[in-house]
């Protein structure tokens, strides 16, 4: 036993037996096979994603206005009016980059939820560089969305240090197969992004309760900053969130997507963005590989299955793969 | 058909295409090479035969015919012309392999005979080695090639005396004794010019001087006396000669094959490809032999060897033809380095693909490491390092300063580039002042790539932290170093210029990597917590 506890690597066979999805297999067998390149703008541009959500009645944060040319930056203060609570977000940004959250304002000085003060000039400079493509994929000219700031639901606000936690749902052929909630940490600088150091907990698809947990690719069960347990939290309005995820996955027409929600205290779960290349750390949060779940769904899903059918699959899925079981050891592998 | 099986099919097709194209080109290159090294020779025998006066006794002579070797082959049927008073028939091949033309005179008189042999010489025969010519020696042959003959007197006292001086006993081998005898015949005997006495073995050993024939006979006699089967070989050397004389060398049977030794010219174990034999095993050391039962009275022989013109196809090869487009080595020599470097770039991409998709190393940009490596090949090491240092310091310092000015990205990047250019120009000036002028492209290429890399590093370290940026730099450096190792390999560069179709195989490799769905090496570390004990 001691030789398997502190190993710094794992054999490919051990990963395969646990059904861990690797990047190459994800890219070739799932993204490459199920996400048509043509549809990528639907997820790579948040304005397009938002439009699709609104067309299908999926809640999103209210858009105040959009900047798409440098002259908009000059008029930014006039357009903004007296709003003191908003988010500026590059339309084509990835990984939460370039997002500025303003929670209050004193004249021409803007204050972030973390208490940092940004002058009007600094903010305009930030908007201008964003428009010129600093955060966009491939450095192309970008747009800036100025939208409603999400106020954390109290169910999640207790375990958050700063920033906004979100919920990532992975939908395979329209069926949610795994979900996790991502909580910002000091290291992630308020961003709910795992590769920047955020912590995540797996979410049980039926109950919406958290279990497991991962931070920087290591399994954890407590928030690294506060030491507060991140398991056993119930995500509010879970059924509504998963229904929205199913609906958006259908609307995007992509077979393998990650959909990110935030839970607003008033509006409930709203879609922030969708991702055609969702990451793989969610498996570590679950202590479980994705492949068996994907195969399970693939065997049962019929084309054009309604939400009721999908809920049945989700229930069977949770029954089969369960939650928060200890890591399988040795021969008690999952498959 | 699924995309996976389609990819597999394509990969196989491209691989086969590459192998086929390479082998086709290799064959045609080989054919040209052979045509360049091949030569055609005309060997002419001119005989004057004088048959005896008695018509009742047959008057004939046996003339040895050239034998093909792995290198020298007949290009045409031999042309033999003689008057109707002569009859000619081919005899053999005998056990020694010799073939002779038996020419019989039906009436007394003097008759001319001419034989012309066209020989094609290919000195570069692939896949042939002397070790392949193994042959067994029958008991009768062994007796024949170890016997005492008039002109090869192995039992003469002088021969026996020489052989007794050889080392004997355990630890000495036949090869050692053979080499000592060969050395003796090569070096201990002086040259004797046209002295018929110096053809005879006892005279040779007494006077320590020998004609080429005497030398070969002495060697054969000594070998036979030492218990090794040996024989004389008469043949010709293909070199232009208007009055050629046959050359005599010897062969010793050892290790299941006849090994040539030429004590006159010093060749051993393998005769040069220009030599071809005519007869084996006769003590006379002549091309022709008049058997004792023949009444032939006089034989005059003259031989000429002439080189013939190269084939027309070789001489008209440079005529313009669209086919030449396929040959990149035809391009001016000064383009070769740049062309082969560009052709090597796909190999850099293979390395990049392996590191990204199989190892899982992250780098700045996809092909930036390969381009970085390429630019460093243009620069020599000292200028490369100098430029790297300047670009990194100037780039980072100016980038840091410009951050406060809040400029848009493209103008900001351009300022960094301008500052780096100025710095580099003055570094070049400094290098020149101290006597080390780098070439212009040594400066140009690394500069542009390094400038964009500096910007990427800065943005990454701002956005994702220094640790992540350092990780990317580390990956970039590793992949760039690997690419550099391959791209700077001149032999590979020359080869790919000669065989650019090898990139069909490269494409097949990309297809295989492109459908690789196994784990990356980095994931074996990343997902290590899956094997943590139950307490996890």
PDB file of C-alpha atoms in Angstrom, chain A residues 215-309:
ATOM      1  CA  UNK A 215      -7.109  22.347  -6.239  1.00  0.00           C
ATOM      2  CA  UNK A 216      -4.130  22.652  -8.572  1.00  0.00           C
ATOM      3  CA  UNK A 217      -4.687  19.067  -9.711  1.00  0.00           C
ATOM      4  CA  UNK A 218      -4.397  17.739  -6.141  1.00  0.00           C
ATOM      5  CA  UNK A 219      -7.387  16.257  -4.358  1.00  0.00           C
ATOM      6  CA  UNK A 220      -8.569  18.472  -1.473  1.00  0.00           C
ATOM      7  CA  UNK A 221     -11.669  18.658   0.691  1.00  0.00           C
ATOM      8  CA  UNK A 222     -11.236  22.071   2.258  1.00  0.00           C
ATOM      9  CA  UNK A 223     -10.869  25.557   0.909  1.00  0.00           C
ATOM     10  CA  UNK A 224      -7.115  26.193   0.813  1.00  0.00           C
ATOM     11  CA  UNK A 225      -7.438  29.754   2.158  1.00  0.00           C
ATOM     12  CA  UNK A 226     -10.033  29.352   4.884  1.00  0.00           C
ATOM     13  CA  UNK A 227      -9.938  25.648   5.660  1.00  0.00           C
ATOM     14  CA  UNK A 228     -13.717  25.574   5.436  1.00  0.00           C
ATOM     15  CA  UNK A 229     -14.983  22.219   4.083  1.00  0.00           C
ATOM     16  CA  UNK A 230     -16.216  22.524   0.535  1.00  0.00           C
ATOM     17  CA  UNK A 231     -18.285  19.351   0.590  1.00  0.00           C
ATOM     18  CA  UNK A 232     -21.942  18.989   1.472  1.00  0.00           C
ATOM     19  CA  UNK A 233     -22.984  22.369   0.077  1.00  0.00           C
ATOM     20  CA  UNK A 234     -26.304  22.342  -1.733  1.00  0.00           C
ATOM     21  CA  UNK A 235     -26.317  24.361  -4.969  1.00  0.00           C
ATOM     22  CA  UNK A 236     -29.550  26.416  -5.057  1.00  0.00           C
ATOM     23  CA  UNK A 237     -32.133  25.757  -7.771  1.00  0.00           C
ATOM     24  CA  UNK A 238     -30.151  22.781  -9.042  1.00  0.00           C
ATOM     25  CA  UNK A 239     -32.906  21.282 -11.200  1.00  0.00           C
ATOM     26  CA  UNK A 240     -33.462  24.591 -12.945  1.00  0.00           C
ATOM     27  CA  UNK A 241     -29.725  24.910 -13.546  1.00  0.00           C
ATOM     28  CA  UNK A 242     -29.415  21.458 -15.125  1.00  0.00           C
ATOM     29  CA  UNK A 243     -32.517  22.034 -17.262  1.00  0.00           C
ATOM     30  CA  UNK A 244     -30.970  25.245 -18.553  1.00  0.00           C
ATOM     31  CA  UNK A 245     -27.746  23.342 -19.264  1.00  0.00           C
ATOM     32  CA  UNK A 246     -29.629  20.749 -21.305  1.00  0.00           C
ATOM     33  CA  UNK A 247     -31.494  23.425 -23.208  1.00  0.00           C
ATOM     34  CA  UNK A 248     -28.316  25.374 -24.007  1.00  0.00           C
ATOM     35  CA  UNK A 249     -26.423  22.232 -25.050  1.00  0.00           C
ATOM     36  CA  UNK A 250     -29.254  21.540 -27.519  1.00  0.00           C
ATOM     37  CA  UNK A 251     -29.240  25.120 -28.785  1.00  0.00           C
ATOM     38  CA  UNK A 252     -25.460  25.149 -29.266  1.00  0.00           C
ATOM     39  CA  UNK A 253     -25.680  21.889 -31.258  1.00  0.00           C
ATOM     40  CA  UNK A 254     -22.423  20.734 -29.773  1.00  0.00           C
ATOM     41  CA  UNK A 255     -22.060  17.212 -28.442  1.00  0.00           C
ATOM     42  CA  UNK A 256     -19.435  17.916 -25.820  1.00  0.00           C
ATOM     43  CA  UNK A 257     -19.587  21.288 -24.047  1.00  0.00           C
ATOM     44  CA  UNK A 258     -18.856  22.803 -20.687  1.00  0.00           C
ATOM     45  CA  UNK A 259     -21.484  25.306 -19.561  1.00  0.00           C
ATOM     46  CA  UNK A 260     -20.652  27.797 -16.823  1.00  0.00           C
ATOM     47  CA  UNK A 261     -23.333  29.156 -14.524  1.00  0.00           C
ATOM     48  CA  UNK A 262     -23.273  31.653 -11.708  1.00  0.00           C
ATOM     49  CA  UNK A 263     -26.015  31.756  -9.092  1.00  0.00           C
ATOM     50  CA  UNK A 264     -27.406  35.214  -8.578  1.00  0.00           C
ATOM     51  CA  UNK A 265     -29.149  35.961  -5.338  1.00  0.00           C
ATOM     52  CA  UNK A 266     -32.141  37.321  -7.233  1.00  0.00           C
ATOM     53  CA  UNK A 267     -32.105  35.742 -10.698  1.00  0.00           C
ATOM     54  CA  UNK A 268     -30.895  32.290  -9.673  1.00  0.00           C
ATOM     55  CA  UNK A 269     -28.659  30.296 -12.076  1.00  0.00           C
ATOM     56  CA  UNK A 270     -27.624  32.375 -15.081  1.00  0.00           C
ATOM     57  CA  UNK A 271     -25.332  31.271 -17.918  1.00  0.00           C
ATOM     58  CA  UNK A 272     -21.971  33.065 -18.031  1.00  0.00           C
ATOM     59  CA  UNK A 273     -20.408  31.280 -20.946  1.00  0.00           C
ATOM     60  CA  UNK A 274     -19.990  27.969 -22.705  1.00  0.00           C
ATOM     61  CA  UNK A 275     -16.778  26.214 -23.541  1.00  0.00           C
ATOM     62  CA  UNK A 276     -16.142  23.882 -26.446  1.00  0.00           C
ATOM     63  CA  UNK A 277     -12.965  22.558 -24.833  1.00  0.00           C
ATOM     64  CA  UNK A 278     -13.883  21.976 -21.195  1.00  0.00           C
ATOM     65  CA  UNK A 279     -10.986  20.944 -18.935  1.00  0.00           C
ATOM     66  CA  UNK A 280     -10.366  17.598 -17.363  1.00  0.00           C
ATOM     67  CA  UNK A 281      -9.675  18.449 -13.713  1.00  0.00           C
ATOM     68  CA  UNK A 282     -13.375  17.834 -13.017  1.00  0.00           C
ATOM     69  CA  UNK A 283     -12.419  14.142 -12.958  1.00  0.00           C
ATOM     70  CA  UNK A 284     -10.042  14.759 -10.075  1.00  0.00           C
ATOM     71  CA  UNK A 285     -12.797  16.616  -8.211  1.00  0.00           C
ATOM     72  CA  UNK A 286     -15.008  13.542  -8.642  1.00  0.00           C
ATOM     73  CA  UNK A 287     -12.138  11.090  -8.011  1.00  0.00           C
ATOM     74  CA  UNK A 288     -13.614   9.368 -11.030  1.00  0.00           C
ATOM     75  CA  UNK A 289     -12.993   9.191 -14.771  1.00  0.00           C
ATOM     76  CA  UNK A 290     -15.349  10.616 -17.373  1.00  0.00           C
ATOM     77  CA  UNK A 291     -15.127   7.818 -19.918  1.00  0.00           C
ATOM     78  CA  UNK A 292     -17.490   5.328 -18.167  1.00  0.00           C
ATOM     79  CA  UNK A 293     -20.107   8.079 -17.719  1.00  0.00           C
ATOM     80  CA  UNK A 294     -19.798   9.138 -21.367  1.00  0.00           C
ATOM     81  CA  UNK A 295     -20.132   5.514 -22.508  1.00  0.00           C
ATOM     82  CA  UNK A 296     -23.110   5.049 -20.174  1.00  0.00           C
ATOM     83  CA  UNK A 297     -24.906   8.006 -21.729  1.00  0.00           C
ATOM     84  CA  UNK A 298     -23.918   7.051 -25.257  1.00  0.00           C
ATOM     85  CA  UNK A 299     -25.551   3.637 -24.839  1.00  0.00           C
ATOM     86  CA  UNK A 300     -28.823   5.088 -23.557  1.00  0.00           C
ATOM     87  CA  UNK A 301     -29.428   8.411 -25.243  1.00  0.00           C
ATOM     88  CA  UNK A 302     -31.727   8.424 -28.238  1.00  0.00           C
ATOM     89  CA  UNK A 303     -31.689  11.197 -30.784  1.00  0.00           C
ATOM     90  CA  UNK A 304     -34.092  13.952 -29.818  1.00  0.00           C
ATOM     91  CA  UNK A 305     -34.713  12.556 -26.326  1.00  0.00           C
ATOM     92  CA  UNK A 306     -36.849  14.875 -24.206  1.00  0.00           C
ATOM     93  CA  UNK A 307     -35.827  16.350 -20.878  1.00  0.00           C
ATOM     94  CA  UNK A 308     -37.796  13.692 -18.968  1.00  0.00           C
ATOM     95  CA  UNK A 309     -35.833  10.901 -20.647  1.00  0.00           C
TER      96      UNK A 309
END
